[in-house]
PDB file of C-alpha atoms in Angstrom:
ATOM      1  CA  UNK Q   1     202.820 185.762 -91.601  1.00 44.00           C
ATOM      2  CA  UNK Q   2     204.903 188.670 -93.388  1.00 61.00           C
ATOM      3  CA  UNK Q   3     207.560 190.114 -90.723  1.00 84.00           C
ATOM      4  CA  UNK Q   4     207.198 194.016 -89.961  1.00 92.00           C
ATOM      5  CA  UNK Q   5     208.722 196.180 -92.404  1.00 95.00           C
ATOM      6  CA  UNK Q   6     209.593 199.996 -92.404  1.00 96.00           C
ATOM      7  CA  UNK Q   7     209.522 201.591 -95.967  1.00 96.00           C
ATOM      8  CA  UNK Q   8     211.138 204.771 -96.353  1.00 97.00           C
ATOM      9  CA  UNK Q   9     210.744 207.244 -99.198  1.00 96.00           C
ATOM     10  CA  UNK Q  10     213.742 209.542 -99.215  1.00 96.00           C
ATOM     11  CA  UNK Q  11     213.872 213.063-100.569  1.00 95.00           C
ATOM     12  CA  UNK Q  12     216.100 216.073-100.139  1.00 95.00           C
ATOM     13  CA  UNK Q  13     214.038 217.391 -97.257  1.00 96.00           C
ATOM     14  CA  UNK Q  14     211.797 214.474 -96.144  1.00 97.00           C
ATOM     15  CA  UNK Q  15     211.506 211.114 -95.143  1.00 97.00           C
ATOM     16  CA  UNK Q  16     207.929 209.426 -95.584  1.00 96.00           C
ATOM     17  CA  UNK Q  17     207.622 206.346 -93.548  1.00 97.00           C
ATOM     18  CA  UNK Q  18     205.250 203.175 -93.833  1.00 96.00           C
ATOM     19  CA  UNK Q  19     205.278 200.856 -91.041  1.00 96.00           C
ATOM     20  CA  UNK Q  20     203.653 197.683 -91.863  1.00 93.00           C
ATOM     21  CA  UNK Q  21     203.177 194.973 -89.292  1.00 89.00           C
ATOM     22  CA  UNK Q  22     200.610 191.874 -89.044  1.00 78.00           C
ATOM     23  CA  UNK Q  23     197.056 193.426 -90.200  1.00 73.00           C
ATOM     24  CA  UNK Q  24     198.093 197.253 -89.690  1.00 86.00           C
ATOM     25  CA  UNK Q  25     199.889 199.851 -91.472  1.00 91.00           C
ATOM     26  CA  UNK Q  26     200.934 203.473 -90.302  1.00 94.00           C
ATOM     27  CA  UNK Q  27     202.567 206.268 -92.247  1.00 95.00           C
ATOM     28  CA  UNK Q  28     204.155 209.589 -91.347  1.00 97.00           C
ATOM     29  CA  UNK Q  29     206.604 212.067 -92.543  1.00 97.00           C
ATOM     30  CA  UNK Q  30     209.760 213.267 -91.026  1.00 98.00           C
ATOM     31  CA  UNK Q  31     212.338 215.880 -91.773  1.00 98.00           C
ATOM     32  CA  UNK Q  32     215.458 214.433 -93.370  1.00 97.00           C
ATOM     33  CA  UNK Q  33     218.161 215.507 -90.741  1.00 97.00           C
ATOM     34  CA  UNK Q  34     219.207 214.160 -87.602  1.00 96.00           C
ATOM     35  CA  UNK Q  35     216.104 215.471 -85.730  1.00 97.00           C
ATOM     36  CA  UNK Q  36     213.911 213.780 -88.027  1.00 97.00           C
ATOM     37  CA  UNK Q  37     216.103 210.497 -87.774  1.00 97.00           C
ATOM     38  CA  UNK Q  38     215.393 210.664 -83.876  1.00 96.00           C
ATOM     39  CA  UNK Q  39     211.735 211.416 -84.241  1.00 97.00           C
ATOM     40  CA  UNK Q  40     211.198 208.473 -86.752  1.00 97.00           C
ATOM     41  CA  UNK Q  41     213.140 205.945 -84.577  1.00 95.00           C
ATOM     42  CA  UNK Q  42     210.843 207.121 -81.702  1.00 95.00           C
ATOM     43  CA  UNK Q  43     207.966 206.639 -83.701  1.00 96.00           C
ATOM     44  CA  UNK Q  44     209.065 203.182 -84.779  1.00 94.00           C
ATOM     45  CA  UNK Q  45     209.686 202.103 -81.239  1.00 92.00           C
ATOM     46  CA  UNK Q  46     206.413 203.546 -79.722  1.00 91.00           C
ATOM     47  CA  UNK Q  47     204.427 201.413 -82.577  1.00 88.00           C
ATOM     48  CA  UNK Q  48     206.539 198.249 -83.006  1.00 78.00           C
ATOM     49  CA  UNK Q  49     204.677 195.155 -81.394  1.00 69.00           C
ATOM     50  CA  UNK Q  50     207.857 193.115 -81.292  1.00 70.00           C
ATOM     51  CA  UNK Q  51     211.208 192.901 -83.248  1.00 79.00           C
ATOM     52  CA  UNK Q  52     212.724 195.894 -84.969  1.00 89.00           C
ATOM     53  CA  UNK Q  53     211.156 196.100 -88.631  1.00 94.00           C
ATOM     54  CA  UNK Q  54     213.388 195.377 -91.678  1.00 95.00           C
ATOM     55  CA  UNK Q  55     214.052 198.979 -93.157  1.00 96.00           C
ATOM     56  CA  UNK Q  56     213.807 199.216 -97.046  1.00 97.00           C
ATOM     57  CA  UNK Q  57     214.847 202.453 -98.786  1.00 95.00           C
ATOM     58  CA  UNK Q  58     216.003 203.148-102.389  1.00 94.00           C
ATOM     59  CA  UNK Q  59     219.555 204.356-102.985  1.00 90.00           C
ATOM     60  CA  UNK Q  60     219.459 207.951-103.420  1.00 87.00           C
ATOM     61  CA  UNK Q  61     222.918 208.913-102.602  1.00 79.00           C
ATOM     62  CA  UNK Q  62     223.578 211.538-100.106  1.00 83.00           C
ATOM     63  CA  UNK Q  63     219.879 211.890 -99.251  1.00 91.00           C
ATOM     64  CA  UNK Q  64     219.612 208.339 -98.029  1.00 92.00           C
ATOM     65  CA  UNK Q  65     222.943 208.059 -96.206  1.00 91.00           C
ATOM     66  CA  UNK Q  66     222.213 210.037 -93.117  1.00 93.00           C
ATOM     67  CA  UNK Q  67     218.805 207.814 -92.213  1.00 96.00           C
ATOM     68  CA  UNK Q  68     220.427 204.492 -93.287  1.00 96.00           C
ATOM     69  CA  UNK Q  69     223.436 204.848 -91.002  1.00 94.00           C
ATOM     70  CA  UNK Q  70     221.384 206.291 -88.163  1.00 95.00           C
ATOM     71  CA  UNK Q  71     218.921 203.202 -88.374  1.00 96.00           C
ATOM     72  CA  UNK Q  72     221.852 200.737 -88.995  1.00 96.00           C
ATOM     73  CA  UNK Q  73     223.487 201.873 -85.796  1.00 94.00           C
ATOM     74  CA  UNK Q  74     220.461 201.875 -83.668  1.00 94.00           C
ATOM     75  CA  UNK Q  75     220.094 197.860 -84.455  1.00 93.00           C
ATOM     76  CA  UNK Q  76     217.648 197.933 -87.536  1.00 95.00           C
ATOM     77  CA  UNK Q  77     218.328 195.432 -90.537  1.00 96.00           C
ATOM     78  CA  UNK Q  78     218.554 197.954 -93.286  1.00 96.00           C
ATOM     79  CA  UNK Q  79     218.660 197.245 -96.880  1.00 96.00           C
ATOM     80  CA  UNK Q  80     219.495 199.841 -99.454  1.00 95.00           C
ATOM     81  CA  UNK Q  81     217.931 198.787-102.939  1.00 95.00           C
ATOM     82  CA  UNK Q  82     218.334 199.806-106.443  1.00 92.00           C
ATOM     83  CA  UNK Q  83     215.378 201.918-107.537  1.00 92.00           C
ATOM     84  CA  UNK Q  84     215.064 199.748-110.723  1.00 91.00           C
ATOM     85  CA  UNK Q  85     214.400 196.625-108.408  1.00 92.00           C
ATOM     86  CA  UNK Q  86     211.638 198.645-107.024  1.00 91.00           C
ATOM     87  CA  UNK Q  87     210.298 199.942-109.948  1.00 88.00           C
ATOM     88  CA  UNK Q  88     209.926 196.145-111.506  1.00 88.00           C
ATOM     89  CA  UNK Q  89     208.213 195.278-107.946  1.00 90.00           C
ATOM     90  CA  UNK Q  90     205.613 197.977-108.622  1.00 84.00           C
ATOM     91  CA  UNK Q  91     205.040 196.708-112.185  1.00 84.00           C
ATOM     92  CA  UNK Q  92     204.585 193.411-111.144  1.00 82.00           C
ATOM     93  CA  UNK Q  93     201.726 194.946-108.676  1.00 77.00           C
ATOM     94  CA  UNK Q  94     200.391 197.259-111.243  1.00 72.00           C
ATOM     95  CA  UNK Q  95     200.970 200.141-108.819  1.00 69.00           C
ATOM     96  CA  UNK Q  96     200.402 203.358-110.621  1.00 68.00           C
ATOM     97  CA  UNK Q  97     200.220 205.757-107.621  1.00 70.00           C
ATOM     98  CA  UNK Q  98     203.390 207.833-107.538  1.00 75.00           C
ATOM     99  CA  UNK Q  99     203.258 209.927-104.287  1.00 81.00           C
ATOM    100  CA  UNK Q 100     205.758 209.885-101.439  1.00 82.00           C
ATOM    101  CA  UNK Q 101     203.423 207.824 -99.072  1.00 88.00           C
ATOM    102  CA  UNK Q 102     202.459 205.306-101.946  1.00 88.00           C
ATOM    103  CA  UNK Q 103     206.059 205.014-102.432  1.00 92.00           C
ATOM    104  CA  UNK Q 104     206.866 204.431 -98.559  1.00 94.00           C
ATOM    105  CA  UNK Q 105     204.190 201.570 -98.691  1.00 93.00           C
ATOM    106  CA  UNK Q 106     205.616 199.992-101.966  1.00 93.00           C
ATOM    107  CA  UNK Q 107     208.799 199.887-100.294  1.00 95.00           C
ATOM    108  CA  UNK Q 108     207.349 198.237 -96.972  1.00 94.00           C
ATOM    109  CA  UNK Q 109     205.545 195.546 -99.353  1.00 92.00           C
ATOM    110  CA  UNK Q 110     208.896 195.086-101.248  1.00 93.00           C
ATOM    111  CA  UNK Q 111     210.846 194.610 -97.825  1.00 93.00           C
ATOM    112  CA  UNK Q 112     208.360 192.236 -96.639  1.00 92.00           C
ATOM    113  CA  UNK Q 113     208.112 189.899-100.082  1.00 90.00           C
ATOM    114  CA  UNK Q 114     211.935 190.411-101.427  1.00 89.00           C
ATOM    115  CA  UNK Q 115     215.039 188.547-100.581  1.00 89.00           C
ATOM    116  CA  UNK Q 116     217.184 191.434 -99.406  1.00 91.00           C
ATOM    117  CA  UNK Q 117     220.571 191.873 -98.461  1.00 90.00           C
ATOM    118  CA  UNK Q 118     221.406 193.825 -95.200  1.00 92.00           C
ATOM    119  CA  UNK Q 119     223.286 196.915 -95.812  1.00 92.00           C
ATOM    120  CA  UNK Q 120     226.657 198.089 -93.912  1.00 89.00           C
ATOM    121  CA  UNK Q 121     227.979 201.584 -93.909  1.00 89.00           C
ATOM    122  CA  UNK Q 122     231.094 201.976 -95.979  1.00 84.00           C
ATOM    123  CA  UNK Q 123     234.162 202.174 -94.112  1.00 84.00           C
ATOM    124  CA  UNK Q 124     236.151 205.435 -93.453  1.00 85.00           C
ATOM    125  CA  UNK Q 125     238.731 204.455 -96.090  1.00 91.00           C
ATOM    126  CA  UNK Q 126     235.904 203.993 -98.716  1.00 84.00           C
ATOM    127  CA  UNK Q 127     234.364 207.291 -97.575  1.00 79.00           C
ATOM    128  CA  UNK Q 128     237.530 209.368 -97.841  1.00 86.00           C
ATOM    129  CA  UNK Q 129     238.220 207.781-101.318  1.00 90.00           C
ATOM    130  CA  UNK Q 130     234.829 208.742-102.611  1.00 82.00           C
ATOM    131  CA  UNK Q 131     235.381 212.280-101.155  1.00 83.00           C
ATOM    132  CA  UNK Q 132     238.257 212.492-103.364  1.00 91.00           C
ATOM    133  CA  UNK Q 133     236.741 211.066-106.412  1.00 90.00           C
ATOM    134  CA  UNK Q 134     233.937 213.557-106.105  1.00 86.00           C
ATOM    135  CA  UNK Q 135     236.420 216.337-105.776  1.00 89.00           C
ATOM    136  CA  UNK Q 136     238.425 215.301-108.690  1.00 92.00           C
ATOM    137  CA  UNK Q 137     235.153 215.340-110.541  1.00 91.00           C
ATOM    138  CA  UNK Q 138     234.203 218.664-109.434  1.00 90.00           C
ATOM    139  CA  UNK Q 139     237.528 220.134-110.614  1.00 92.00           C
ATOM    140  CA  UNK Q 140     237.233 218.159-114.000  1.00 93.00           C
ATOM    141  CA  UNK Q 141     233.974 219.826-114.396  1.00 90.00           C
TER     142      UNK Q 141
END
């Protein structure tokens, strides 16, 4: 039996979540801000039958950082994956649907089937270094 998984398709303004557990799946959209993070956590807690689901989302830089950190600190196993890896999985399933809900469902299936590394937030030193590099790049541009 596959473990429970939560796929989250992240965009600038929204989070499309698909929760898969045993024989059922549920989907819902949230805002990509702290209020949406809290609503998503409440929804998953209400829907979950047992353990916290493994969360899978694609690395989208600044758009995925907030929700990944929030769920990590709430005790979820979180995996932030390379979009190319998910695209390869989609091709293996002959998936052609390209909607936010379809992507969230695909990410949940991917989390149930793939060997995933659990993500950890970057340290404060790494964050500071990234901010300096981003600032330097902005000045160069």
